[in-house]
CSV table of C-alpha atoms in Angstrom, one decimal:
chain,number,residue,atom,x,y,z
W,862,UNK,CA,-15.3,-16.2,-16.6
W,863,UNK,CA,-15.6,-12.5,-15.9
W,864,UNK,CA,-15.1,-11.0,-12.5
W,865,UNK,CA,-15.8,-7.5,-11.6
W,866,UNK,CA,-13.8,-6.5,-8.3
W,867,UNK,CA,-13.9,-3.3,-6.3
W,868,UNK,CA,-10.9,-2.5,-3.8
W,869,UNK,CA,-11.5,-0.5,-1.6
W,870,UNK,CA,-9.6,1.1,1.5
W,871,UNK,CA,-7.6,4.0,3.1
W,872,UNK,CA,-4.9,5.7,0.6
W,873,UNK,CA,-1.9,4.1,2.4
W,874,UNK,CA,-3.3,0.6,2.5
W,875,UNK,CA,-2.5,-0.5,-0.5
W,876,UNK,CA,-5.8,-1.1,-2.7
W,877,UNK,CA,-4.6,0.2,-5.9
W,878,UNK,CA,-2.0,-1.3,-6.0
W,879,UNK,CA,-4.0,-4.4,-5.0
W,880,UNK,CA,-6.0,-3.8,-7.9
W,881,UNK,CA,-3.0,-2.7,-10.0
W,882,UNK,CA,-1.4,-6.2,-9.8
W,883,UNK,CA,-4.6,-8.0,-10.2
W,884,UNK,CA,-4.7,-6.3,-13.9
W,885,UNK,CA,-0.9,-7.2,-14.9
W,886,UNK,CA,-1.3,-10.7,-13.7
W,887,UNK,CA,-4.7,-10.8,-15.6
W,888,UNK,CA,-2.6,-9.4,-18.6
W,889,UNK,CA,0.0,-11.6,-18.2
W,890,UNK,CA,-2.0,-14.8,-18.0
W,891,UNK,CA,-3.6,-13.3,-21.4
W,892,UNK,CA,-7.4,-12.4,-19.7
W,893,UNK,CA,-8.5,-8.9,-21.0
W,894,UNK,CA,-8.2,-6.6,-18.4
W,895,UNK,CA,-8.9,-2.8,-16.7
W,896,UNK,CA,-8.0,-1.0,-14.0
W,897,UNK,CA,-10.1,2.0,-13.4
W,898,UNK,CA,-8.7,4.0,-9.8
W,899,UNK,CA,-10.3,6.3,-8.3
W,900,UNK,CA,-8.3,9.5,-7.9
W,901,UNK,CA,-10.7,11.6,-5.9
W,902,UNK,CA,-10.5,14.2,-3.1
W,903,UNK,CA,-10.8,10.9,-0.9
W,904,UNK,CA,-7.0,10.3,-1.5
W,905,UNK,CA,-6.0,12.5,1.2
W,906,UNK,CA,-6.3,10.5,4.1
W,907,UNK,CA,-10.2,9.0,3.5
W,908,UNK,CA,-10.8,5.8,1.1
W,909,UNK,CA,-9.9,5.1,-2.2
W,910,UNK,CA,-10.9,2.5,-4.6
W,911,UNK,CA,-10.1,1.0,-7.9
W,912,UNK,CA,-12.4,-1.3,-10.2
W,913,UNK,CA,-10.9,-4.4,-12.0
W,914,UNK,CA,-12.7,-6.7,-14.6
W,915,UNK,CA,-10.6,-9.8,-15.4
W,916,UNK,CA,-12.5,-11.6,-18.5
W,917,UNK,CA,-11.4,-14.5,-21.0
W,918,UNK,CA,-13.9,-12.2,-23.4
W,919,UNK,CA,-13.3,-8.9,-24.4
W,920,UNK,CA,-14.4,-6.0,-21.7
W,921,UNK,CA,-17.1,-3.5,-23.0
W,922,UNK,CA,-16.7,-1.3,-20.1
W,923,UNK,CA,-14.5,-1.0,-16.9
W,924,UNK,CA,-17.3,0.6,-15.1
W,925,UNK,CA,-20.1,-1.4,-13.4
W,926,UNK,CA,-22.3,-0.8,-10.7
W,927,UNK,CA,-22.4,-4.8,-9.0
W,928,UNK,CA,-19.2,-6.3,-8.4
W,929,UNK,CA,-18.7,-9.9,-8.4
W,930,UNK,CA,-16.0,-9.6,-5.2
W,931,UNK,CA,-15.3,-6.6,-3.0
W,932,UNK,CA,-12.5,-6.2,-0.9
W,933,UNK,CA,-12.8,-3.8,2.1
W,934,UNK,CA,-9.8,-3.0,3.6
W,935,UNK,CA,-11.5,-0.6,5.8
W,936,UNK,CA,-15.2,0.0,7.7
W,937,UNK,CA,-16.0,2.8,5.2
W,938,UNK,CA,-15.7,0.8,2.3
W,939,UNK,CA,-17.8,-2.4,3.4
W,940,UNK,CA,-20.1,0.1,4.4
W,941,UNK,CA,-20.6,1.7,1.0
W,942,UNK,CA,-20.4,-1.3,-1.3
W,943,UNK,CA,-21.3,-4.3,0.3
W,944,UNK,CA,-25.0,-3.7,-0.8
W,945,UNK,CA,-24.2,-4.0,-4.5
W,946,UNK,CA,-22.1,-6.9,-4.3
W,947,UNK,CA,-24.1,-9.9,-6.8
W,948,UNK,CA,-26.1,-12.3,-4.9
W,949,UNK,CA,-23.7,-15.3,-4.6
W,950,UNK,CA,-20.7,-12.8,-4.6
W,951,UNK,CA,-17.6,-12.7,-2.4
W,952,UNK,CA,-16.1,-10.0,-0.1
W,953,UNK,CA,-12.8,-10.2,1.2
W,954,UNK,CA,-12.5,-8.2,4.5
W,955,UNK,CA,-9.0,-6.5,6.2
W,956,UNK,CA,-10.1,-8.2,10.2
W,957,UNK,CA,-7.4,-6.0,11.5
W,958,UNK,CA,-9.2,-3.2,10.9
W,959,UNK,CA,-12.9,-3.5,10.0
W,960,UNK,CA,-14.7,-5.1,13.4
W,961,UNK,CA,-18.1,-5.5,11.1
W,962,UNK,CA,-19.3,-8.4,9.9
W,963,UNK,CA,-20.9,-9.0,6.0
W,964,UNK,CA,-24.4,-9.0,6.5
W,965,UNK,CA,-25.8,-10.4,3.6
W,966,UNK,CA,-26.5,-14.3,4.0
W,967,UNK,CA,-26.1,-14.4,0.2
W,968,UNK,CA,-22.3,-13.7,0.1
W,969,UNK,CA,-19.4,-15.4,0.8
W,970,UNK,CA,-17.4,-13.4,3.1
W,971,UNK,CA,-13.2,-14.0,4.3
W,972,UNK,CA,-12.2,-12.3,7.1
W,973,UNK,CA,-8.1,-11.7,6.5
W,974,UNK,CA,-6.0,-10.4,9.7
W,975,UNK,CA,-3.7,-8.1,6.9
W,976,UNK,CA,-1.8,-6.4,9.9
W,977,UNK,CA,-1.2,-9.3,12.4
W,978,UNK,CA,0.4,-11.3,9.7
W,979,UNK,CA,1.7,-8.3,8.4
W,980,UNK,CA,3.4,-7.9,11.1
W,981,UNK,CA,4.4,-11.3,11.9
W,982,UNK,CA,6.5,-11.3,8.6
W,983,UNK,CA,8.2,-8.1,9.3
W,984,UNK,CA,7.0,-5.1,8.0
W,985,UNK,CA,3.2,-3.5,8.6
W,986,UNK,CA,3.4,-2.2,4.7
W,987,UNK,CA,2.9,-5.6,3.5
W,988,UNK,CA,-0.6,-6.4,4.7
W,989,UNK,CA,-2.0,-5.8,0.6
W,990,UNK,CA,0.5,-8.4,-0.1
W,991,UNK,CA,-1.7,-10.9,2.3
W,992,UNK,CA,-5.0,-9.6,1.1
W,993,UNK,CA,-3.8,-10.1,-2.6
W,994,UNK,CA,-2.6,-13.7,-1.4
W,995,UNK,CA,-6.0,-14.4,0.3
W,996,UNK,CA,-8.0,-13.4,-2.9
W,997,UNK,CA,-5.1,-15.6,-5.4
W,998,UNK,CA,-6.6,-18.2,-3.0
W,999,UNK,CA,-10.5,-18.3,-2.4
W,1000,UNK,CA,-11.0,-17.3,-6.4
W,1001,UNK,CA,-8.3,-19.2,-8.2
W,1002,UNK,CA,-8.8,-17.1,-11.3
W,1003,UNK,CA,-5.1,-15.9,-11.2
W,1004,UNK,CA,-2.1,-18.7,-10.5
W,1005,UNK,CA,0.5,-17.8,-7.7
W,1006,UNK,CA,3.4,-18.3,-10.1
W,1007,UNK,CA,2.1,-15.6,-11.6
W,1008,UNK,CA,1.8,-13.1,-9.2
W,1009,UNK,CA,4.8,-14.1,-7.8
W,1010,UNK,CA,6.5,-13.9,-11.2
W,1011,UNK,CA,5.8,-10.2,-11.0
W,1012,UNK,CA,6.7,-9.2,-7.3
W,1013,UNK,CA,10.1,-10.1,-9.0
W,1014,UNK,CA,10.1,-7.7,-11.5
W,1015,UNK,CA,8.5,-5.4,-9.1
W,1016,UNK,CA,11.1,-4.9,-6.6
W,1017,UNK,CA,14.2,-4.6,-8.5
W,1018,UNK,CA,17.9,-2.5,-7.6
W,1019,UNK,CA,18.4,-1.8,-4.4
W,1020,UNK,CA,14.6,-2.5,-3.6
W,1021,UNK,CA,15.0,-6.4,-4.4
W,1022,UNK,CA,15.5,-6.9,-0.4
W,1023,UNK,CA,12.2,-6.6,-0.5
W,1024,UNK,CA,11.2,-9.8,-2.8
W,1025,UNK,CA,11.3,-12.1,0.2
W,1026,UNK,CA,9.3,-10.1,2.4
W,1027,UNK,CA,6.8,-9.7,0.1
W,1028,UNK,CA,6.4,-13.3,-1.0
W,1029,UNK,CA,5.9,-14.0,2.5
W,1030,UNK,CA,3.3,-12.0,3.0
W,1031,UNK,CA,1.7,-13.4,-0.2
W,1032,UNK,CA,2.0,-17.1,1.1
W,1033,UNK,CA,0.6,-15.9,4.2
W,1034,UNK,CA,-2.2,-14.6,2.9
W,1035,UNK,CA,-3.2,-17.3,0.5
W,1036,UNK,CA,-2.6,-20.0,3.6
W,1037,UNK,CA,-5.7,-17.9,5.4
W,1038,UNK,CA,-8.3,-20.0,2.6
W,1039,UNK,CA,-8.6,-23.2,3.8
């Protein structure tokens, strides 16, 4: 098993850290992992991505140029990388925000509402949280334990309100794959 993910959105939607989780859960279910963001001029205020690979065999490289999933959080980024998704790939897209549809017959494509349900739990900063859930979901390369495991240790002092919220959100998105 070997995906190779890119994650891909506005700087304040949460990709990285999308991407970010996906490589401690990885590490913590004992894959081999990176995490490769991009840390361009693209930060401020345009799209930023990160790369993942999650492997049970060792990782040559974290770079690649044909991901195995993409998720676009915004237009821009389906735009750009939608063409070099692998035939038979998957592409998870933000339907709040992107009003595009995958083109390519060849691809399996989820269309995640991140900011309605977002917002139906509470709290519009939690729509990575549904897009991570939706993509635990439709793969089923990581477990939910797992990831929930970590929003625990995440969100720790006085930020631990924040646990239930974000499991929500989580459950939410993972109850989008049917």
């Amino acid at each position: 098993m070997k995906k190779e993910i890119v994650i891909s959105g506005f700087g304040g939607q949460g990709g990285l850290a999308i991407g970010k989780n996906l490589a401690e859960a990885g590490m913590a279910e004992g894959l081999n992992v990176t995490w490769a963001p991009s840390y361009g001029p693209e930060m401020r205020g345009g799209t930023a991505n990160c790369s993942v690979v999650l492997s049970d065999k060792p990782v040559g490289s974290p770079v690649f140029n044909h991901p195995t999933e993409l998720i676009a959080m915004n237009e821009p980024s389906l735009e750009k990388f939608e063409a070099g998704v692998v035939t038979g790939g998957t592409i998870f897209v933000n339907s709040s925000v992107v009003s595009d549809k995958v083109s390519r017959p060849d691809l399996t494509a989820y269309y995640i509402p991140c900011a309605e349900i977002a917002d139906e739990v509470g709290n519009p900063k939690v729509g990575n949280m549904v897009m991570l859930g939706a993509y635990v979901a439709a793969t089923k390369v990581l477990k939910s334990e797992t990831i929930e495991t970590m929003i625990h240790e995440m969100f720790t002092g006085s930020k631990a309100k924040l646990v239930p919220l974000n499991i929500e959100a989580f459950r939410r998105g993972m109850a989008c794959i049917q």
